[in-house]
Amino acid sequence: MQTTLRGVGVSHGVAIGEVRHMGTAVLEPPAKQIPTEEADREQGRARQAVEAVAADLIARGNLAGGEAQHVLEAQAMIAQDPELMADADRRIAVGSTAERAVYDAFSHYRELLAGAGEYMAGRVADLDDVRNRIVARLLGVPMPGVPDSDEPYVLIARDLAPADTALLDPALVLGFVTEEGGPTSHSAILARALGVPAVVALPGAGELAEGTVIAVDGSTGEIFVEPSAEKRAEMESAAAARKAALAGSSGPGATSDGHKVPLLANVGGPGDVPAAVEAGAEGVGLFRTEFLFLDDSAKAPSEEKQIASYRAVLEAFPEGRVVVRVLDAGADKPLDFLTPADEPNPALGVRGLRSLLEHPDVLRTQLTALAKAAEGLPVYLEVMAPMVADRIDAKAFADACREAGLQAKFGAMVEIPSAALRARSILQEVEFLSLGTNDLAQYAFAADRQVGAVSRLQDPWQPALLDLIAMSAEAASAEGKSCGVCGEAASDPLLACVLTGLGVTSLSMGAASIPYVRATLAKYTLAQCERAAAAARAADSAEEARVAAQAVLSGE
């Protein structure tokens, strides 16, 4: 008998197949003591395992490329964290085995993060995966992972670590479902990059029996267990229609009556550019420069290295618009040379622009590098600051841009509710706004963007979030300036229509989502989008908003 479950859809598409579960294993080593004279040998074993795991993660990243490469390189940095290694060394010195010391050091760090309510606590799947890989190597046992199968299947897991997600074979893994995670977790981001349908935050997903046939709708978050023949035919027909629409979609983003909505790509560096170009991106709406800085957390990259990386992206979009976000460090992206080590809650502390204003030399070097990278190129460079709270922040950033001789538009990201509430004031100092809906939702609802238990509050369809977006867009329109969205909300085709109706002037997303959004926008007029936006804002919940907007656009 068909039953329906609902999680959070994070990657478009439909997958129908048999359930296969991610392999699991108990990787907690026994707590036994070693003689003092064996401490040096055990410390050496621990270091060798750490370096081997870091090298493996980097190799996996090189194979995967793009967004996955950046994520896995960040995981390799976790493995090599000097504080974790020092903690393990101390535990070995008082009698722990290498594997037990590593296990306990990571567990202690994990508890500290969770207890402090840290922003990074939502990335425990990443932390646990690194720990398990090191411990498995020390124990000489295989890592649990993606199941072996000759037939395509739908993968079920508690959560998926980036190292597993990055190398999924879409020919075998039709889609995946996880019990934990959220719409902005690493596994969700990588699923979109791979084009694999995915649903996260589905309680009880692990209870689905091996071999059970399920149908996954990565757009709605619905899971149909043992779907009827009618339901399968309906979903397959919808998927075929969507594929046909995508194949016929090309050119600039626009509504059916010609209202232009530039569709831009989110990129982390030169490696993400080919996919963006292939998808027909009209430029870059979010160039995340922090990945360049994460290569070495001990010091900032040289001006020369920055120039080379920035120019490679700028050259790919002649006559196009490239919006660069200056370094967004802190919280889940700590840098030894920049981030305070003793903050009780880094998500609410010195991060983003606040860090850069405390280290003006880092900001100055980055702005100078951007200016030099753009010299002689026919590109429309725009530079924006993360975590702008008010007009004082906006002025400080604009002043820094001018002092660096940057010939570009200066903008501010709206990620803090105060920036949306006072958007018109901020626009007296900068020339555009860009809405980071992931963080804006986190701060508006006091809901960690990586914690599955509060994922309903991270749903970008929340009417209160739509109100903040509308407020920002209205302020920009009143000032004759632009207001884009570069958060994950822009990748939802239906929501893209609503955002257009709210007055958003451009949409930026992962490259894989661009064809879906382009094809959907082209089906409706601007007036229809505006009516859908009004209906969504009038709702009292995210689900009601989604249903109301869909009803308007479908003519019901």
XYZ file of C-alpha atoms in Angstrom:
556
model
C 0.000 0.000 0.000
C 1.379 3.409 -0.966
C 2.306 5.733 1.897
C 3.673 9.261 1.722
C 6.485 10.770 3.802
C 7.755 14.325 3.655
C 11.216 15.726 4.242
C 12.943 18.763 2.782
C 13.539 18.667 -0.964
C 16.999 20.070 -1.710
C 17.801 18.933 -5.265
C 15.370 18.848 -8.189
C 14.299 15.761 -10.037
C 12.529 12.448 -9.550
C 14.120 9.141 -8.559
C 12.297 5.810 -8.425
C 14.154 2.726 -7.253
C 14.933 0.247 -4.509
C 16.308 1.355 -1.160
C 19.950 0.664 -0.314
C 21.369 1.777 3.028
C 24.697 3.418 3.622
C 27.040 0.920 5.273
C 27.541 1.429 8.990
C 30.071 0.168 11.474
C 30.993 0.731 15.104
C 34.213 2.707 14.972
C 34.652 3.380 18.683
C 37.988 1.779 19.613
C 38.497 -0.001 22.945
C 39.845 2.061 25.845
C 43.078 0.297 26.779
C 46.314 1.593 28.244
C 49.753 1.408 26.624
C 53.163 1.466 28.321
C 54.858 4.877 28.455
C 57.665 3.721 26.191
C 55.184 3.117 23.353
C 53.896 6.711 23.336
C 56.277 7.931 20.620
C 55.341 5.075 18.330
C 51.604 5.656 18.869
C 51.956 9.390 18.242
C 53.720 8.572 14.994
C 50.908 6.210 13.987
C 48.350 8.918 14.677
C 50.209 11.483 12.558
C 50.617 9.047 9.677
C 46.889 8.230 9.730
C 45.951 11.918 9.806
C 48.200 12.728 6.843
C 46.930 9.722 4.893
C 43.292 10.695 5.447
C 43.984 14.327 4.521
C 45.722 13.192 1.337
C 42.796 10.907 0.478
C 40.279 13.717 0.961
C 42.310 16.036 -1.257
C 42.594 13.310 -3.908
C 38.832 12.761 -3.814
C 38.353 16.497 -4.206
C 40.653 16.605 -7.213
C 38.617 13.832 -8.823
C 35.297 15.510 -8.096
C 36.330 19.097 -8.924
C 34.128 22.171 -8.567
C 32.251 22.820 -5.330
C 33.079 19.347 -4.015
C 36.798 20.029 -4.253
C 36.507 23.104 -2.040
C 34.438 21.234 0.537
C 36.811 18.261 0.703
C 39.855 20.496 0.972
C 38.180 22.128 3.973
C 37.649 18.645 5.465
C 41.325 17.858 4.965
C 42.109 20.965 7.003
C 39.919 19.606 9.825
C 41.907 16.357 9.769
C 45.172 18.285 10.092
C 43.964 20.743 12.712
C 46.986 21.300 15.006
C 44.878 21.667 18.163
C 43.156 18.333 17.585
C 46.505 16.667 16.914
C 48.014 18.227 20.054
C 45.065 16.968 22.096
C 45.544 13.457 20.697
C 49.277 13.616 21.494
C 48.515 14.560 25.108
C 46.115 11.644 25.469
C 48.673 9.225 24.036
C 51.322 10.557 26.415
C 49.198 9.471 29.398
C 48.521 5.985 28.055
C 45.872 6.036 25.302
C 46.312 4.149 22.065
C 46.521 6.255 18.908
C 43.012 5.289 17.777
C 41.423 5.939 21.174
C 43.238 9.246 21.539
C 42.036 10.457 18.136
C 38.496 9.297 18.873
C 38.398 11.066 22.245
C 40.036 14.245 20.943
C 37.431 14.599 18.187
C 34.585 13.680 20.560
C 35.725 16.331 23.039
C 35.841 18.965 20.295
C 32.406 17.882 19.068
C 30.910 18.242 22.564
C 32.460 21.664 23.022
C 30.938 22.912 19.782
C 27.499 21.519 20.551
C 27.571 22.803 24.136
C 28.514 26.316 23.052
C 25.735 26.415 20.493
C 28.268 27.077 17.773
C 27.342 27.695 14.175
C 29.755 24.938 13.213
C 27.838 22.424 15.331
C 25.593 21.835 12.344
C 28.542 20.371 10.455
C 29.000 17.471 12.871
C 28.549 15.019 9.998
C 31.729 16.432 8.452
C 33.589 16.264 11.774
C 32.412 12.717 12.519
C 33.373 11.559 9.035
C 36.945 12.819 9.394
C 37.240 11.160 12.812
C 35.866 7.862 11.491
C 38.262 7.865 8.556
C 41.290 8.369 10.802
C 40.130 5.779 13.343
C 39.280 3.235 10.617
C 42.768 3.596 9.173
C 44.348 3.105 12.602
C 42.171 0.056 13.302
C 42.858 -1.378 9.862
C 39.165 -1.739 8.996
C 37.343 -0.445 5.899
C 35.347 2.762 6.140
C 31.587 2.306 5.982
C 30.336 3.879 2.813
C 28.235 3.720 -0.313
C 26.957 0.150 -0.898
C 28.165 -2.021 -3.740
C 25.427 -2.619 -6.295
C 25.225 -3.516 -9.970
C 21.729 -2.044 -10.222
C 20.673 1.598 -9.730
C 19.198 2.402 -6.309
C 18.073 5.157 -3.948
C 20.586 5.675 -1.156
C 19.345 6.063 2.441
C 21.628 7.394 5.180
C 21.543 9.124 8.552
C 23.562 11.851 6.880
C 26.070 11.965 4.060
C 29.558 13.308 4.520
C 31.036 15.353 1.661
C 33.632 12.655 0.923
C 30.794 10.219 0.173
C 28.517 12.650 -1.667
C 31.238 14.087 -3.895
C 31.995 10.789 -5.625
C 28.491 9.365 -5.974
C 27.950 7.835 -9.405
C 24.693 9.307 -10.760
C 24.391 6.289 -13.047
C 23.952 4.062 -9.976
C 22.701 6.405 -7.249
C 19.364 7.590 -8.593
C 18.798 9.854 -5.602
C 19.345 9.966 -1.876
C 17.392 10.521 1.313
C 18.868 11.419 4.712
C 17.414 11.588 8.203
C 19.451 14.637 9.134
C 20.896 17.652 7.355
C 19.269 20.791 6.028
C 18.775 22.675 2.766
C 22.182 24.344 3.081
C 24.194 21.371 4.356
C 27.212 20.250 2.366
C 25.425 17.128 1.148
C 22.524 19.238 -0.176
C 24.848 21.644 -1.968
C 26.808 18.806 -3.544
C 23.616 16.972 -4.553
C 22.546 20.001 -6.541
C 25.974 20.232 -8.126
C 25.740 16.550 -9.159
C 22.171 16.884 -10.387
C 21.034 14.038 -8.103
C 17.490 14.303 -6.645
C 17.725 14.538 -2.863
C 15.548 14.866 0.223
C 16.988 15.599 3.672
C 15.651 15.935 7.243
C 13.272 12.973 6.864
C 12.736 11.439 10.341
C 12.636 7.662 10.250
C 14.280 7.357 6.829
C 16.576 4.681 8.261
C 13.548 2.486 9.011
C 12.779 2.013 5.310
C 13.534 -1.635 4.619
C 16.333 -2.625 2.241
C 14.889 -3.331 -1.201
C 11.713 -1.301 -0.675
C 10.726 0.635 -3.802
C 10.355 4.359 -3.179
C 9.759 7.392 -5.385
C 11.648 10.545 -4.409
C 10.569 14.022 -5.481
C 13.564 16.260 -4.866
C 11.520 19.392 -5.512
C 8.669 18.874 -3.032
C 10.478 16.684 -0.500
C 7.843 13.951 -0.864
C 8.728 10.255 -0.594
C 6.198 7.722 -1.877
C 6.767 4.280 -0.361
C 5.738 1.407 -2.657
C 4.201 3.876 -5.136
C 1.234 2.716 -7.163
C 1.547 2.251 -10.896
C -0.502 5.425 -11.357
C 1.798 7.459 -9.081
C 4.905 6.148 -10.830
C 3.477 6.992 -14.235
C 2.477 10.456 -12.999
C 5.952 11.203 -11.638
C 7.734 9.789 -14.680
C 5.509 11.862 -16.968
C 6.223 15.018 -14.954
C 9.959 14.275 -15.050
C 9.833 13.770 -18.846
C 7.936 17.030 -19.303
C 10.458 18.851 -17.156
C 13.338 17.388 -19.144
C 11.728 18.496 -22.413
C 11.208 21.997 -21.050
C 14.835 22.180 -19.996
C 16.021 21.062 -23.427
C 14.049 23.850 -25.065
C 15.179 26.518 -22.620
C 17.986 28.870 -23.593
C 18.955 32.514 -23.609
C 18.699 35.168 -20.898
C 16.311 34.745 -18.001
C 12.962 36.446 -18.488
C 9.259 36.091 -17.804
C 6.914 35.199 -20.665
C 6.099 38.868 -21.247
C 9.753 39.855 -21.546
C 10.564 41.128 -18.032
C 14.293 40.433 -17.724
C 15.598 38.518 -14.702
C 19.332 37.839 -15.136
C 20.228 34.303 -14.037
C 23.686 34.181 -12.501
C 25.841 31.432 -11.016
C 27.271 30.907 -7.553
C 30.941 29.870 -7.810
C 33.777 29.167 -5.416
C 36.644 29.586 -7.858
C 37.854 28.884 -11.403
C 36.940 25.189 -11.103
C 33.231 26.028 -10.997
C 33.277 28.215 -14.111
C 32.863 25.550 -16.864
C 29.581 24.279 -15.407
C 28.289 27.845 -15.066
C 29.148 28.665 -18.675
C 27.597 25.420 -19.922
C 24.379 26.170 -18.018
C 24.124 29.540 -19.750
C 24.789 31.697 -16.691
C 24.682 35.386 -17.563
C 27.462 36.061 -15.111
C 28.360 35.348 -11.500
C 26.073 36.524 -8.714
C 28.183 35.157 -5.879
C 31.911 34.519 -6.125
C 32.777 32.967 -2.763
C 36.397 34.014 -2.281
C 36.877 32.316 1.104
C 37.838 29.019 -0.532
C 41.029 30.656 -1.759
C 41.841 31.681 1.807
C 41.045 28.239 3.244
C 43.994 26.747 1.346
C 46.179 27.859 4.254
C 44.400 28.961 7.429
C 47.648 30.266 8.931
C 48.057 33.203 6.556
C 46.257 35.084 3.815
C 47.101 34.228 0.186
C 49.467 36.606 -1.555
C 48.176 39.409 -3.736
C 49.613 37.638 -6.794
C 47.790 34.387 -6.009
C 44.537 36.258 -5.509
C 44.906 38.169 -8.772
C 45.386 34.937 -10.741
C 42.322 33.272 -9.208
C 40.053 36.289 -9.637
C 41.155 36.971 -13.216
C 40.431 33.369 -14.258
C 36.796 33.855 -13.245
C 36.475 37.387 -14.640
C 37.831 36.320 -18.035
C 35.139 33.663 -18.383
C 32.350 36.253 -18.532
C 33.303 38.994 -21.006
C 30.637 41.690 -20.990
C 28.999 39.794 -18.128
C 28.397 40.744 -14.509
C 30.604 39.213 -11.813
C 29.694 39.899 -8.188
C 32.523 39.120 -5.798
C 31.930 38.639 -2.079
C 34.988 39.647 -0.109
C 36.273 37.177 2.457
C 33.505 35.807 4.680
C 35.515 34.255 7.512
C 34.434 33.185 10.966
C 31.745 30.869 12.368
C 32.033 27.620 10.343
C 34.941 29.026 8.286
C 37.534 29.952 10.933
C 40.959 31.198 9.857
C 43.855 31.126 12.308
C 45.173 34.532 11.238
C 41.789 36.247 11.342
C 39.226 34.541 13.578
C 39.090 34.981 17.381
C 39.715 31.643 19.072
C 37.707 32.226 22.246
C 34.293 33.418 21.071
C 31.420 31.637 22.865
C 29.145 32.018 19.813
C 31.028 32.817 16.604
C 27.845 33.049 14.522
C 26.985 36.147 16.520
C 30.509 37.442 16.911
C 33.332 38.775 14.771
C 32.684 37.294 11.338
C 32.377 38.545 7.768
C 32.915 42.284 7.350
C 33.525 42.646 11.084
C 36.648 40.497 10.802
C 37.899 42.434 7.795
C 37.420 45.822 9.451
C 39.505 44.555 12.372
C 42.198 43.459 9.876
C 42.186 46.254 7.284
C 45.390 44.978 5.665
C 43.632 41.736 4.637
C 40.711 43.672 3.165
C 43.004 46.163 1.430
C 45.053 43.394 -0.204
C 41.931 41.632 -1.466
C 40.396 44.803 -2.882
C 43.685 45.765 -4.551
C 43.967 42.272 -6.058
C 40.435 42.536 -7.434
C 41.195 45.927 -8.957
C 44.303 44.590 -10.686
C 42.547 41.389 -11.821
C 39.867 43.420 -13.595
C 42.283 45.745 -15.407
C 41.737 45.678 -19.178
C 38.795 43.250 -19.008
C 35.353 44.131 -20.430
C 33.617 42.744 -17.356
C 31.132 44.425 -15.034
C 32.794 43.896 -11.671
C 30.774 44.349 -8.517
C 32.127 43.783 -5.015
C 30.029 43.212 -1.908
C 30.576 42.833 1.804
C 29.110 39.986 3.887
C 27.273 40.461 7.181
C 26.487 44.168 6.838
C 24.392 45.248 9.811
C 23.791 48.961 9.212
C 24.796 52.114 7.350
C 28.002 52.446 9.406
C 29.168 49.049 8.134
C 28.195 49.913 4.568
C 30.093 53.213 4.658
C 33.204 51.597 6.105
C 33.223 49.048 3.264
C 32.570 51.621 0.529
C 35.360 53.825 1.901
C 37.771 50.869 1.874
C 36.860 50.117 -1.765
C 37.534 53.700 -2.813
C 40.829 53.833 -0.926
C 41.961 50.686 -2.774
C 41.215 52.386 -6.115
C 38.587 49.807 -7.041
C 36.667 50.731 -10.197
C 33.549 48.704 -9.476
C 30.125 48.904 -7.936
C 30.116 48.429 -4.164
C 27.304 46.464 -2.548
C 26.086 44.999 0.716
C 24.742 41.569 1.509
C 21.464 41.448 3.389
C 21.927 38.541 5.786
C 20.974 40.207 9.052
C 17.367 41.326 9.638
C 18.568 44.803 10.623
C 19.935 45.260 7.095
C 16.547 44.440 5.569
C 14.746 46.715 8.005
C 17.119 49.588 7.256
C 17.888 48.759 3.626
C 17.132 52.250 2.342
C 19.617 53.727 4.811
C 22.310 51.256 3.747
C 21.666 52.118 0.089
C 22.813 55.669 0.752
C 26.346 54.229 0.927
C 26.325 51.363 -1.603
C 24.973 50.760 -5.090
C 23.260 47.388 -4.774
C 21.965 44.775 -2.348
C 22.324 41.003 -2.497
C 20.166 38.819 -0.281
C 21.871 35.839 1.356
C 18.680 33.981 2.225
C 20.411 31.148 4.095
C 21.878 33.381 6.803
C 18.939 35.787 6.701
C 16.640 32.900 7.659
C 19.077 31.709 10.323
C 19.137 35.073 12.053
C 15.472 35.892 11.511
C 14.268 32.640 13.092
C 17.142 31.949 15.525
C 17.503 28.597 13.737
C 20.945 27.172 12.947
C 21.047 26.665 9.193
C 22.719 23.250 9.521
C 20.487 21.620 12.156
C 17.856 19.306 10.725
C 15.616 19.628 13.809
C 14.861 23.265 12.936
C 14.831 22.843 9.161
C 11.216 24.024 8.830
C 12.415 27.452 9.967
C 15.116 27.375 7.303
C 12.521 26.875 4.585
C 12.900 29.895 2.269
C 9.122 29.858 1.749
C 8.588 31.144 5.289
C 6.322 34.210 4.900
C 8.365 36.240 7.401
C 11.466 35.702 5.271
C 9.522 36.713 2.162
C 8.539 39.911 4.005
C 12.202 40.742 4.650
C 13.061 40.079 1.001
C 10.176 42.300 -0.162
C 11.280 45.054 2.202
C 14.799 45.003 0.739
C 13.591 44.904 -2.878
C 11.168 47.777 -2.301
C 13.943 49.888 -0.743
C 16.241 49.209 -3.711
C 13.493 50.089 -6.184
C 12.802 53.346 -4.356
C 16.496 54.248 -4.636
C 16.728 53.181 -8.279
C 19.211 50.414 -7.426
C 19.323 46.634 -7.825
C 18.534 43.893 -5.339
C 19.472 40.290 -6.154
C 19.174 36.974 -4.337
C 22.240 34.746 -4.101
C 21.053 32.312 -1.422
C 19.768 28.810 -2.106
C 16.210 30.182 -2.378
C 16.970 31.262 -5.934
C 17.472 27.635 -7.025
C 13.803 26.725 -6.418
C 12.037 27.370 -9.767
C 8.651 28.118 -8.219
C 10.165 30.343 -5.549
C 12.200 32.100 -8.259
C 8.899 33.271 -9.736
C 7.784 34.533 -6.332
C 11.083 36.337 -5.792
C 10.642 38.001 -9.167
C 7.169 39.055 -8.095
C 8.616 40.539 -4.885
C 10.798 42.850 -6.977
C 14.103 40.980 -6.900
C 16.127 42.045 -9.956
C 18.488 39.055 -10.422
C 18.805 35.462 -9.222
C 22.027 33.577 -8.533
C 22.279 29.854 -7.853
C 24.282 26.686 -8.393
C 24.845 26.080 -12.108
C 22.736 22.905 -12.174
C 19.602 24.852 -11.178
C 19.819 27.544 -13.863
C 18.013 25.594 -16.652
C 15.140 24.695 -14.276
C 14.681 28.297 -13.175
C 14.960 29.674 -16.724
C 12.338 27.269 -18.067
C 9.905 27.968 -15.218
C 10.206 31.762 -15.349
C 9.520 31.700 -19.083
C 6.070 30.161 -18.449
C 4.628 33.092 -16.493
C 4.106 36.834 -16.845
C 5.445 39.359 -14.369
C 1.866 40.055 -13.228
C 1.358 36.354 -12.453
C 4.603 36.335 -10.475
C 3.454 39.385 -8.514
C 0.104 37.769 -7.687
C 1.892 34.571 -6.606
C 4.202 36.622 -4.369
C 1.259 38.389 -2.737
C -0.484 35.065 -2.107
C 2.654 33.567 -0.563
C 3.140 36.540 1.779
C -0.483 36.321 2.893
C 0.024 32.728 4.113
C 0.877 31.704 7.686
C 3.350 28.915 7.005
C 5.949 27.890 4.471
C 3.798 25.045 3.169
C 0.741 27.278 2.838
C 2.855 29.871 1.005
C 4.126 27.277 -1.460
C 0.636 25.907 -2.104
C -0.836 29.398 -2.497
C 1.810 30.471 -5.005
C 1.411 27.254 -6.990
C -2.358 27.736 -7.089
C -1.993 31.240 -8.517
C 0.520 30.196 -11.156
C -1.505 27.166 -12.212
C -4.626 29.303 -12.567
C -6.610 27.556 -9.837
